[in-house]
mmCIF file of N, CA and C in Angstrom:
data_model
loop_
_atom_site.group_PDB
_atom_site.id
_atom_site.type_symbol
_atom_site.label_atom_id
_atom_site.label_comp_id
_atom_site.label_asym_id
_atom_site.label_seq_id
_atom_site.Cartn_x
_atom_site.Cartn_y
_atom_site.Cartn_z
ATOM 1 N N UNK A 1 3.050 -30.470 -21.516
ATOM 2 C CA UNK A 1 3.922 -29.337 -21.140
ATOM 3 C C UNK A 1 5.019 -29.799 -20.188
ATOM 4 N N UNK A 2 6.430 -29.294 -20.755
ATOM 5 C CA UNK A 2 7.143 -29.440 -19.536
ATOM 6 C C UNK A 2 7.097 -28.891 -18.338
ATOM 7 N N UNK A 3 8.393 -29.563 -17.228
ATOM 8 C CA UNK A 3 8.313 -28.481 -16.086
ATOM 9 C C UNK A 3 8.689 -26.907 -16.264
ATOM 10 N N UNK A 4 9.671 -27.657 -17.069
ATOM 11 C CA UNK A 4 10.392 -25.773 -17.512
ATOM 12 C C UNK A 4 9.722 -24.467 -18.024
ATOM 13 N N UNK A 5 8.689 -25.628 -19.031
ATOM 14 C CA UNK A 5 7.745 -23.867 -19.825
ATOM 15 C C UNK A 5 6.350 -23.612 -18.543
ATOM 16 N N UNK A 6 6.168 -24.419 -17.519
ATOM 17 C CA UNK A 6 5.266 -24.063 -16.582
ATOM 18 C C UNK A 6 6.071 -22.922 -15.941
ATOM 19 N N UNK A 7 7.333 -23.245 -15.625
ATOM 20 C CA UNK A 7 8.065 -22.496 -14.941
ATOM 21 C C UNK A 7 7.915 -20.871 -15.252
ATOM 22 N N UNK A 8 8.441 -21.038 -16.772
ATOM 23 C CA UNK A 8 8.743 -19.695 -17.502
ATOM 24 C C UNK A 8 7.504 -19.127 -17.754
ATOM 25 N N UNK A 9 6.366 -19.637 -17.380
ATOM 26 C CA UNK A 9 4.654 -18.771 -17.770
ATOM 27 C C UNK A 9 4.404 -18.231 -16.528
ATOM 28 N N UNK A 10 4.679 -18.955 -15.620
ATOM 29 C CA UNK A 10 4.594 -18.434 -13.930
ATOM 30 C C UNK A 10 5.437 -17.283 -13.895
ATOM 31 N N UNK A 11 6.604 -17.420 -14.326
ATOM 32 C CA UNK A 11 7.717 -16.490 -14.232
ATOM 33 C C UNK A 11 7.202 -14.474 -15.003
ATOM 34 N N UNK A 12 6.421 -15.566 -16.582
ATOM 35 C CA UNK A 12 5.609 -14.332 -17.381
ATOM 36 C C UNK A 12 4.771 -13.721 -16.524
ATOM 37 N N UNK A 13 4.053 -14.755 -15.802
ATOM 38 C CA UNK A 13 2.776 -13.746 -15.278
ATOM 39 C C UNK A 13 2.994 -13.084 -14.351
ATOM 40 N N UNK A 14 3.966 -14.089 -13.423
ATOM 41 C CA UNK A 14 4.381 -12.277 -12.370
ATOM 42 C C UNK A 14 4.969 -11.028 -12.927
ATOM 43 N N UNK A 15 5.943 -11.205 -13.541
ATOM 44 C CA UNK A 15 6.381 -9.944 -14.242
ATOM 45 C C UNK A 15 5.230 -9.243 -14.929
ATOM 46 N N UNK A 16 3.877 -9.536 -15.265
ATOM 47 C CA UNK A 16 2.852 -9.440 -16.033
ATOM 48 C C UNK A 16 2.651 -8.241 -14.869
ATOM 49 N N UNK A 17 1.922 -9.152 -14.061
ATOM 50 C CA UNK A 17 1.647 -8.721 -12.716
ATOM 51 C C UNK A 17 2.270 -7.450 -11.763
ATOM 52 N N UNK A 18 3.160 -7.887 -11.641
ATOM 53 C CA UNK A 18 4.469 -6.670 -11.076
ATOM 54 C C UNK A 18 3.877 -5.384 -12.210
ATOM 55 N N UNK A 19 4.440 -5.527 -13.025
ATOM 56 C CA UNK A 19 4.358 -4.043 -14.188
ATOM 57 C C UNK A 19 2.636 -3.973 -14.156
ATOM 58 N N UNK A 20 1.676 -4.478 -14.368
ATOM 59 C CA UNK A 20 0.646 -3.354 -13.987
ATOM 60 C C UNK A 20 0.200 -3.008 -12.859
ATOM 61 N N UNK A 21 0.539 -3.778 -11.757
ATOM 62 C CA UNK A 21 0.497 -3.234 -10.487
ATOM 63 C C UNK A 21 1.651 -1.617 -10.409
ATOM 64 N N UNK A 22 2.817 -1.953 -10.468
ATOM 65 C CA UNK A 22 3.178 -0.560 -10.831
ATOM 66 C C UNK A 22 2.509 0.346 -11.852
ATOM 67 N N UNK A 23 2.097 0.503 -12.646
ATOM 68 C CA UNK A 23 1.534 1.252 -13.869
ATOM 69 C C UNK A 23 0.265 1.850 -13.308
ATOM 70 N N UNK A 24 -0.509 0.650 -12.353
ATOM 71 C CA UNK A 24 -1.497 1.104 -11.576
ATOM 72 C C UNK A 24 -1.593 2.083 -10.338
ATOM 73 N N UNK A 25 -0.105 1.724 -9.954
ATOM 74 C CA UNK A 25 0.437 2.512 -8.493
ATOM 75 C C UNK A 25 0.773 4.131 -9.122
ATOM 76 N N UNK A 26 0.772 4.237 -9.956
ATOM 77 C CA UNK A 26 1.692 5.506 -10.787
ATOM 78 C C UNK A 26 0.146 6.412 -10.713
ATOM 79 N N UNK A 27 -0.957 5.576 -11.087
ATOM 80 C CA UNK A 27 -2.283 6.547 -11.167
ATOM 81 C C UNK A 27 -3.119 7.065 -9.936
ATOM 82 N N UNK A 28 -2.270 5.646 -9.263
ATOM 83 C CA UNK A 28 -2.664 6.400 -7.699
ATOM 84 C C UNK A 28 -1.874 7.035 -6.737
ATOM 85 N N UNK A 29 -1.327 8.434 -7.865
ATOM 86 C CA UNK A 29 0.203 8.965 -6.594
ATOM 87 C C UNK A 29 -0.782 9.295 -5.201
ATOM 88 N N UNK A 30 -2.097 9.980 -4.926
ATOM 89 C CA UNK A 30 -2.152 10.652 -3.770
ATOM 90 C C UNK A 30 -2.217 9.314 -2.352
ATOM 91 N N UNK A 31 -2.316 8.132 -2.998
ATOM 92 C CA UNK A 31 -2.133 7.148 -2.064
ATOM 93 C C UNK A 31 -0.360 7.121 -2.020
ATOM 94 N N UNK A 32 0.351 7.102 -2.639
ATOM 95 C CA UNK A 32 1.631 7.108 -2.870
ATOM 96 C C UNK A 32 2.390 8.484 -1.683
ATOM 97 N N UNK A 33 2.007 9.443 -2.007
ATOM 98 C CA UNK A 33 2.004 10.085 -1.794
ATOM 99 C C UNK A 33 1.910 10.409 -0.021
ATOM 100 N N UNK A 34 0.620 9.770 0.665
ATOM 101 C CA UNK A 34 0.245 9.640 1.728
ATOM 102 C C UNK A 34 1.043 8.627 2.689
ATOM 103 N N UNK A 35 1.903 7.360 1.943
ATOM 104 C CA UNK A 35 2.866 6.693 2.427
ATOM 105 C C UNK A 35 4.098 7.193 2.226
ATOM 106 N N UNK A 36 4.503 7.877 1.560
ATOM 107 C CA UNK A 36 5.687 8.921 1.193
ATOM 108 C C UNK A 36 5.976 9.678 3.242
ATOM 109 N N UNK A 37 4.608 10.490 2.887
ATOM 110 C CA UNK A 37 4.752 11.389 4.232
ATOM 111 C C UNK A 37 4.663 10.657 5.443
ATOM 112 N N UNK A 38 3.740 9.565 5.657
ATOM 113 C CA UNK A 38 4.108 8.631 6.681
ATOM 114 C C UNK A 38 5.651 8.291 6.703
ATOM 115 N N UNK A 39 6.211 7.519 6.077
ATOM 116 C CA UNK A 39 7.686 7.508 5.846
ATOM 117 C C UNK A 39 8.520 8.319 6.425
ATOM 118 N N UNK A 40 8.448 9.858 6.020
ATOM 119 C CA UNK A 40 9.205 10.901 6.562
ATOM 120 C C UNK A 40 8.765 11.383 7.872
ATOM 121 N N UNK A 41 7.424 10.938 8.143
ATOM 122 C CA UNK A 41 7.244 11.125 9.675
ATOM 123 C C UNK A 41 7.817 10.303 10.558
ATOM 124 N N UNK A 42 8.073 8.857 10.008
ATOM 125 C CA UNK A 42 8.232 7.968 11.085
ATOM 126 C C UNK A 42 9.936 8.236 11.139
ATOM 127 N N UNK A 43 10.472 8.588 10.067
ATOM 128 C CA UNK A 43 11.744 8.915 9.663
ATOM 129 C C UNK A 43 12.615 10.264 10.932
ATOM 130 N N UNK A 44 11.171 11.128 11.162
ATOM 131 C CA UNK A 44 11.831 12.260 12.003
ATOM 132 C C UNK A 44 11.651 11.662 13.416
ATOM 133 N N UNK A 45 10.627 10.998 13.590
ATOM 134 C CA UNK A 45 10.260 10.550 15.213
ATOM 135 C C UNK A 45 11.565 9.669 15.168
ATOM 136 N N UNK A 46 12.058 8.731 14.661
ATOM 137 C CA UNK A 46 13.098 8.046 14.912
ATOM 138 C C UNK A 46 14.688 8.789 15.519
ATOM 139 N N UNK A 47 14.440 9.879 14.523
ATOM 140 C CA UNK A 47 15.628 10.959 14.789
ATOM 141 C C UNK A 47 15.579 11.764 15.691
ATOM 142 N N UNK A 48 14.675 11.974 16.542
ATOM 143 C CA UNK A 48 14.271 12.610 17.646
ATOM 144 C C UNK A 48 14.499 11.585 18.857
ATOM 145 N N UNK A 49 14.253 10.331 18.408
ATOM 146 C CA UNK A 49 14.193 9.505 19.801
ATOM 147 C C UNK A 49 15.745 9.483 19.899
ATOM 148 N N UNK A 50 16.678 9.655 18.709
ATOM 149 C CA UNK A 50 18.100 9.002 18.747
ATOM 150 C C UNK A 50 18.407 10.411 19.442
ATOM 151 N N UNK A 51 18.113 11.581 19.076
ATOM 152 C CA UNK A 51 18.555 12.586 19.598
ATOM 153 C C UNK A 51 18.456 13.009 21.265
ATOM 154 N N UNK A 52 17.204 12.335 21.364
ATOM 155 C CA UNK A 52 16.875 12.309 23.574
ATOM 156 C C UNK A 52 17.662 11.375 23.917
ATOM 157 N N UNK A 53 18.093 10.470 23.064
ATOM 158 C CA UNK A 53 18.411 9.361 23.796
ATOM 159 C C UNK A 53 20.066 9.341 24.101
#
């Protein structure tokens, strides 16, 4: 095997990887979901500190 087609199988399997990790993330919205609202919490405390400050 060359270097190149090692390259391009490494290259396959993450993309492999990537897409069912997403596909998998999609079945777990209420975890999704729970970092969503963390997000928008940390999102308002930020806007509050800019606002005292």
């Amino acid at each position: 095997m060359t270097p190149q087609l090692i390259i391009y199988l490494i290259l396959i399997i993450i993309f492999i990887v990537i897409s069912v990790y997403l596909v998998y993330s999609e079945f777990l919205t209420p975890n999704k979901i729970k970092v969503k609202s963390k997000v928008e919490r940390y999102g308002r405390e930020e806007k509050k500190k800019a606002k005292s400050s």
